[in-house]
Amino acid sequence: MFADKEIEATADIELEVAPESLLRISTQKLNEYVELLKLKQEHPEFESEINAQLLSFTSDSLTLSNYPREFSISDIHQIGDTRTEGDSLELFTLGFTVHTDFDTFKDSVLTSVSSRSDYTQYAEAVMIKKVTFLKFNSN
């Protein structure tokens, strides 16, 4: 049906990511980070491999890495507004509740979402989002 028609894709397509989607993506990444921390606690023999994976989430030493064994997190939510830094960086705080065998407390992490364009085989621009967790500056 389309055999004699040539498709030409020259326009860039930029998909906007709604704030609730950024929260969903960041929540998913935080849960993945926590699962890696738990795996590292349960299987110290794989520490170097797991540490390499953890570096894709953060280069900082976050308080999450110091939680006791058998911890879990819940109630992940955004605290405050999103701050936009330039065209490709958004910063906001994720708050959550930490549950251990002996205590329940609240914690938070600074979340950075960077964006970059990636071009598909049809020359469409697709935004790629990367989530990174950072320590809060003590300034």
Backbone as JSON, one array per atom type, in Angstrom:
{
  "sequence": "MFADKEIEATADIELEVAPESLLRISTQKLNEYVELLKLKQEHPEFESEINAQLLSFTSDSLTLSNYPREFSISDIHQIGDTRTEGDSLELFTLGFTVHTDFDTFKDSVLTSVSSRSDYTQYAEAVMIKKVTFLKFNSN",
  "N": [[0.82, -1.18, 0.0], [1.97, 1.26, 0.81], [4.19, 1.15, -0.72], [5.09, 2.61, -3.02], [5.46, 5.11, -2.01], [7.62, 7.47, -0.62], [8.86, 7.93, 2.54], [9.52, 10.77, 4.36], [11.19, 12.06, 7.01], [11.76, 14.86, 8.57], [11.33, 16.68, 10.54], [11.99, 17.61, 13.9], [10.89, 15.9, 16.73], [9.72, 16.58, 19.83], [9.03, 15.26, 22.87], [7.14, 16.2, 25.57], [7.66, 15.74, 29.02], [5.55, 15.13, 31.55], [5.28, 16.58, 34.86], [4.36, 14.68, 36.77], [5.16, 12.36, 35.55], [7.93, 12.57, 35.67], [8.22, 12.26, 38.41], [7.28, 9.64, 38.66], [9.21, 8.22, 37.14], [11.5, 8.85, 38.63], [10.84, 7.76, 41.11], [10.74, 5.06, 40.44], [13.46, 4.67, 39.78], [14.65, 5.23, 42.25], [13.64, 3.1, 43.76], [14.9, 0.99, 42.37], [17.56, 1.57, 43.0], [17.52, 1.17, 45.79], [16.95, -1.58, 45.83], [19.32, -2.58, 44.73], [21.1, -1.83, 46.78], [20.15, -3.47, 48.85], [20.67, -5.99, 47.73], [23.43, -5.9, 47.68], [23.94, -5.9, 50.44], [22.98, -8.45, 51.1], [24.53, -10.12, 49.53], [27.57, -9.92, 49.8], [29.73, -10.87, 48.37], [29.46, -10.08, 45.78], [30.03, -7.42, 45.75], [31.77, -5.57, 44.33], [30.79, -5.65, 41.67], [28.16, -4.81, 42.07], [28.61, -2.29, 43.18], [29.59, -0.97, 40.93], [27.27, -0.83, 39.4], [25.72, 0.75, 41.1], [26.99, 3.19, 40.84], [25.89, 4.24, 38.54], [23.64, 5.43, 39.44], [24.38, 7.27, 41.41], [27.22, 9.22, 42.39], [27.82, 9.98, 44.82], [28.12, 9.35, 48.38], [25.43, 8.29, 49.76], [23.01, 8.59, 52.46], [21.32, 6.44, 52.38], [22.87, 4.24, 51.78], [23.89, 3.51, 54.18], [21.98, 2.38, 55.76], [20.58, -0.03, 58.06], [20.53, -3.67, 57.72], [17.71, -5.31, 56.21], [15.97, -3.13, 55.66], [13.36, -1.01, 54.41], [11.67, 1.14, 52.07], [9.03, 3.54, 51.8], [6.14, 5.47, 50.76], [7.07, 7.41, 48.82], [7.61, 10.62, 47.68], [7.41, 13.88, 46.14], [9.06, 16.7, 47.43], [8.44, 20.03, 47.74], [9.01, 22.35, 44.98], [9.98, 21.78, 41.53], [13.16, 22.62, 40.35], [14.48, 24.21, 37.6], [17.42, 23.97, 35.79], [18.99, 25.47, 33.4], [18.56, 24.21, 30.02], [18.41, 21.47, 30.18], [18.35, 20.23, 32.69], [16.79, 19.24, 35.64], [15.99, 19.72, 39.02], [14.93, 18.33, 42.08], [13.49, 17.43, 45.27], [13.16, 14.24, 46.64], [11.17, 12.79, 49.01], [10.83, 10.27, 51.53], [9.73, 7.44, 53.51], [11.51, 5.53, 55.82], [11.8, 2.22, 56.85], [12.91, 0.18, 59.4], [13.95, -2.7, 61.36], [13.87, -1.69, 63.92], [13.09, 0.95, 63.91], [11.28, 3.73, 62.46], [11.55, 6.27, 60.17], [11.85, 9.49, 58.53], [13.36, 10.43, 55.43], [15.31, 11.97, 52.83], [16.28, 12.72, 49.44], [18.27, 14.48, 47.11], [17.29, 14.93, 43.83], [18.25, 14.62, 40.51], [17.37, 15.2, 37.22], [18.39, 14.72, 34.09], [18.25, 15.68, 30.67], [18.5, 14.68, 27.29], [18.71, 14.85, 23.75], [18.06, 12.19, 21.53], [18.48, 10.56, 18.51], [16.34, 8.7, 16.48], [16.13, 5.99, 14.08], [14.56, 7.15, 12.14], [15.13, 9.8, 12.11], [13.87, 11.24, 14.09], [13.67, 13.27, 16.95], [14.11, 12.14, 20.16], [13.54, 12.48, 23.57], [15.79, 11.63, 26.09], [15.83, 10.63, 29.39], [17.76, 10.88, 32.32], [18.15, 9.81, 35.56], [19.62, 10.88, 38.54], [20.89, 10.57, 41.82], [21.72, 12.78, 44.44], [23.84, 14.14, 47.05], [22.78, 16.48, 49.51], [23.94, 19.81, 49.45], [25.81, 21.38, 52.02], [25.67, 24.1, 52.25]],
  "CA": [[0.0, 0.0, 0.0], [2.84, 2.42, 0.87], [5.43, 0.78, -1.4], [5.57, 3.63, -3.93], [5.6, 6.4, -1.33], [8.82, 7.61, 0.18], [8.58, 8.64, 3.79], [10.58, 11.7, 4.71], [11.01, 12.59, 8.37], [12.77, 15.89, 8.77], [11.01, 17.51, 11.7], [12.31, 17.09, 15.22], [9.72, 15.7, 17.59], [10.12, 16.61, 21.23], [7.94, 14.87, 23.75], [7.21, 16.8, 26.9], [7.43, 14.8, 30.11], [4.77, 15.79, 32.59], [5.9, 16.48, 36.18], [4.03, 13.42, 37.44], [5.96, 11.33, 34.92], [9.26, 12.69, 36.27], [8.11, 11.66, 39.73], [7.16, 8.2, 38.47], [10.52, 7.74, 36.7], [12.42, 8.99, 39.75], [10.44, 6.77, 42.12], [11.2, 3.77, 39.93], [14.92, 4.62, 39.9], [14.97, 5.13, 43.67], [13.37, 1.71, 44.15], [15.98, 0.17, 41.8], [18.75, 1.87, 43.81], [17.33, 0.49, 47.07], [17.08, -3.01, 45.6], [20.75, -2.86, 44.59], [21.7, -1.75, 48.11], [19.76, -4.69, 49.57], [21.41, -7.08, 47.11], [24.81, -5.75, 48.15], [23.95, -6.34, 51.83], [22.72, -9.89, 51.15], [25.56, -10.86, 48.78], [28.8, -9.11, 49.78], [30.69, -11.42, 47.42], [29.27, -9.36, 44.52], [30.1, -5.99, 46.07], [32.38, -4.72, 43.29], [29.86, -5.56, 40.54], [27.0, -4.0, 42.49], [29.08, -0.9, 43.3], [29.66, -0.41, 39.57], [25.89, -0.49, 39.02], [25.28, 1.86, 41.95], [27.57, 4.43, 40.32], [25.02, 4.81, 37.51], [22.6, 6.17, 40.14], [24.98, 8.36, 42.16], [28.64, 9.11, 42.7], [27.9, 10.39, 46.22], [27.81, 8.36, 49.41], [24.15, 8.72, 50.32], [22.66, 7.96, 53.73], [20.65, 5.17, 52.11], [23.85, 3.15, 51.76], [24.26, 3.2, 55.57], [20.85, 1.83, 56.5], [20.82, -1.42, 58.5], [19.9, -4.74, 56.93], [16.26, -5.45, 56.32], [15.24, -1.87, 55.61], [12.51, -0.79, 53.24], [11.19, 2.52, 51.98], [7.65, 3.69, 51.31], [5.64, 6.84, 50.71], [7.98, 8.27, 48.06], [6.87, 11.79, 47.18], [8.22, 15.07, 45.88], [8.98, 17.77, 48.42], [8.69, 21.32, 47.11], [8.9, 22.5, 43.54], [11.1, 21.39, 40.67], [13.99, 23.75, 39.93], [15.06, 23.96, 36.28], [18.76, 24.53, 35.62], [19.29, 25.4, 31.97], [17.6, 23.53, 29.15], [18.39, 20.02, 30.24], [18.53, 19.7, 34.04], [15.75, 19.55, 36.61], [16.33, 19.27, 40.37], [13.87, 18.35, 43.08], [13.74, 16.57, 46.42], [12.26, 13.11, 46.89], [11.07, 12.39, 50.4], [10.32, 8.91, 51.7], [9.76, 6.89, 54.87], [12.39, 4.38, 55.95], [11.36, 1.27, 57.88], [13.88, -0.83, 59.81], [13.41, -3.56, 62.41], [13.77, -0.99, 65.2], [12.76, 2.37, 63.79], [10.69, 4.27, 61.24], [11.9, 7.69, 60.11], [11.75, 10.12, 57.21], [14.62, 10.81, 54.83], [15.1, 12.56, 51.5], [17.45, 12.73, 48.56], [18.2, 15.43, 46.01], [17.13, 14.18, 42.59], [18.61, 15.35, 39.3], [16.91, 14.55, 35.99], [18.98, 15.39, 32.93], [17.62, 15.33, 29.4], [19.28, 14.89, 26.07], [18.04, 14.34, 22.55], [18.63, 11.03, 20.86], [17.78, 10.46, 17.23], [16.01, 7.35, 16.06], [16.46, 5.71, 12.68], [13.74, 7.99, 11.26], [15.56, 11.17, 12.35], [13.01, 11.91, 15.07], [14.35, 13.53, 18.21], [13.44, 11.57, 21.32], [14.22, 12.92, 24.78], [16.24, 10.58, 27.0], [15.92, 11.17, 30.75], [18.64, 10.15, 33.23], [17.92, 10.19, 36.95], [20.78, 10.72, 39.41], [20.64, 11.01, 43.19], [22.84, 13.58, 44.93], [23.83, 14.62, 48.42], [22.47, 17.89, 49.67], [25.07, 20.65, 49.84], [25.62, 21.94, 53.36], [25.85, 25.56, 52.17]],
  "C": [[0.87, 1.26, 0.0], [4.13, 2.19, 0.09], [5.95, 1.88, -2.32], [5.75, 4.99, -3.27], [6.88, 6.4, -0.51], [8.48, 8.44, 1.41], [9.77, 9.52, 4.12], [10.27, 12.28, 6.08], [12.11, 13.6, 8.63], [12.52, 16.72, 10.01], [11.43, 16.82, 12.99], [11.02, 16.99, 16.03], [10.22, 15.69, 19.01], [8.91, 16.31, 22.08], [8.14, 15.51, 25.11], [6.91, 15.73, 27.93], [6.74, 15.56, 31.22], [5.45, 15.61, 33.94], [5.59, 15.17, 36.9], [4.8, 12.26, 36.83], [7.39, 11.37, 35.45], [9.28, 12.06, 37.65], [8.05, 10.14, 39.61], [8.51, 7.58, 38.08], [11.5, 7.77, 37.88], [12.11, 8.0, 40.86], [10.91, 5.38, 41.7], [12.71, 3.63, 40.11], [15.35, 4.53, 41.36], [14.73, 3.72, 44.18], [14.44, 0.76, 43.6], [17.26, 0.34, 42.6], [18.68, 1.12, 45.15], [17.49, -1.02, 46.9], [18.54, -3.42, 45.41], [21.46, -2.8, 45.93], [21.39, -3.01, 48.93], [20.53, -5.9, 49.04], [22.86, -7.07, 47.58], [24.94, -6.22, 49.6], [23.83, -7.86, 51.92], [23.83, -10.72, 50.5], [26.84, -10.03, 48.69], [29.85, -9.62, 48.8], [30.57, -10.74, 46.04], [29.39, -7.85, 44.68], [30.67, -5.15, 44.95], [31.47, -4.57, 42.07], [28.67, -4.67, 40.86], [27.41, -2.54, 42.64], [29.18, -0.23, 41.94], [28.27, -0.01, 39.09], [25.38, 0.7, 39.82], [25.81, 3.21, 41.46], [26.73, 5.04, 39.2], [23.89, 5.62, 38.15], [23.16, 7.38, 40.89], [26.47, 8.14, 42.3], [28.88, 9.52, 44.16], [27.68, 9.2, 47.14], [26.56, 8.85, 50.12], [23.86, 8.0, 51.63], [21.97, 6.62, 53.52], [21.63, 4.0, 52.16], [24.28, 2.74, 53.17], [23.1, 2.64, 56.38], [21.16, 0.39, 56.92], [20.15, -2.42, 57.56], [18.41, -4.75, 57.17], [15.53, -4.12, 56.4], [14.35, -1.86, 54.37], [12.11, 0.68, 53.23], [9.76, 2.51, 51.44], [7.33, 5.17, 51.22], [6.61, 7.8, 50.01], [7.16, 9.4, 47.45], [7.83, 12.95, 46.95], [7.98, 16.09, 46.97], [9.32, 19.07, 47.7], [8.56, 21.27, 45.6], [10.13, 21.96, 42.82], [11.84, 22.65, 40.25], [14.65, 23.38, 38.6], [16.39, 24.7, 36.18], [19.11, 24.4, 34.14], [18.21, 24.65, 31.21], [17.44, 22.05, 29.48], [18.53, 19.42, 31.65], [17.41, 20.19, 34.95], [16.13, 18.94, 37.95], [15.11, 19.34, 41.26], [14.22, 17.35, 44.17], [12.69, 15.46, 46.49], [12.32, 12.8, 48.38], [10.5, 10.98, 50.47], [10.42, 8.51, 53.17], [10.61, 5.63, 54.86], [11.89, 3.52, 57.1], [12.5, 0.29, 58.14], [13.22, -1.7, 60.87], [13.12, -2.79, 63.69], [13.22, 0.42, 65.11], [12.04, 2.66, 62.47], [10.99, 5.76, 61.26], [11.79, 8.18, 58.68], [13.15, 10.5, 56.74], [14.31, 11.42, 53.46], [16.41, 12.52, 50.73], [17.21, 13.77, 47.47], [18.22, 14.64, 44.71], [17.4, 15.09, 41.4], [18.12, 14.55, 38.1], [17.48, 15.35, 34.83], [18.34, 14.84, 31.67], [18.59, 15.54, 28.27], [18.49, 14.3, 24.91], [18.81, 13.14, 22.01], [17.82, 10.85, 19.58], [17.57, 9.01, 16.85], [16.37, 7.17, 14.6], [15.66, 6.55, 11.7], [14.01, 9.47, 11.47], [14.6, 11.95, 13.24], [13.82, 12.11, 16.34], [13.51, 12.98, 19.36], [14.23, 11.99, 22.55], [14.54, 11.72, 25.67], [16.41, 11.24, 28.37], [16.84, 10.28, 31.58], [18.44, 10.71, 34.63], [19.18, 9.89, 37.75], [20.41, 11.25, 40.79], [21.89, 11.64, 43.76], [22.71, 13.87, 46.42], [23.38, 16.07, 48.43], [23.73, 18.63, 50.04], [24.79, 21.24, 51.21], [25.88, 23.43, 53.38], [24.69, 26.28, 52.78]]
}
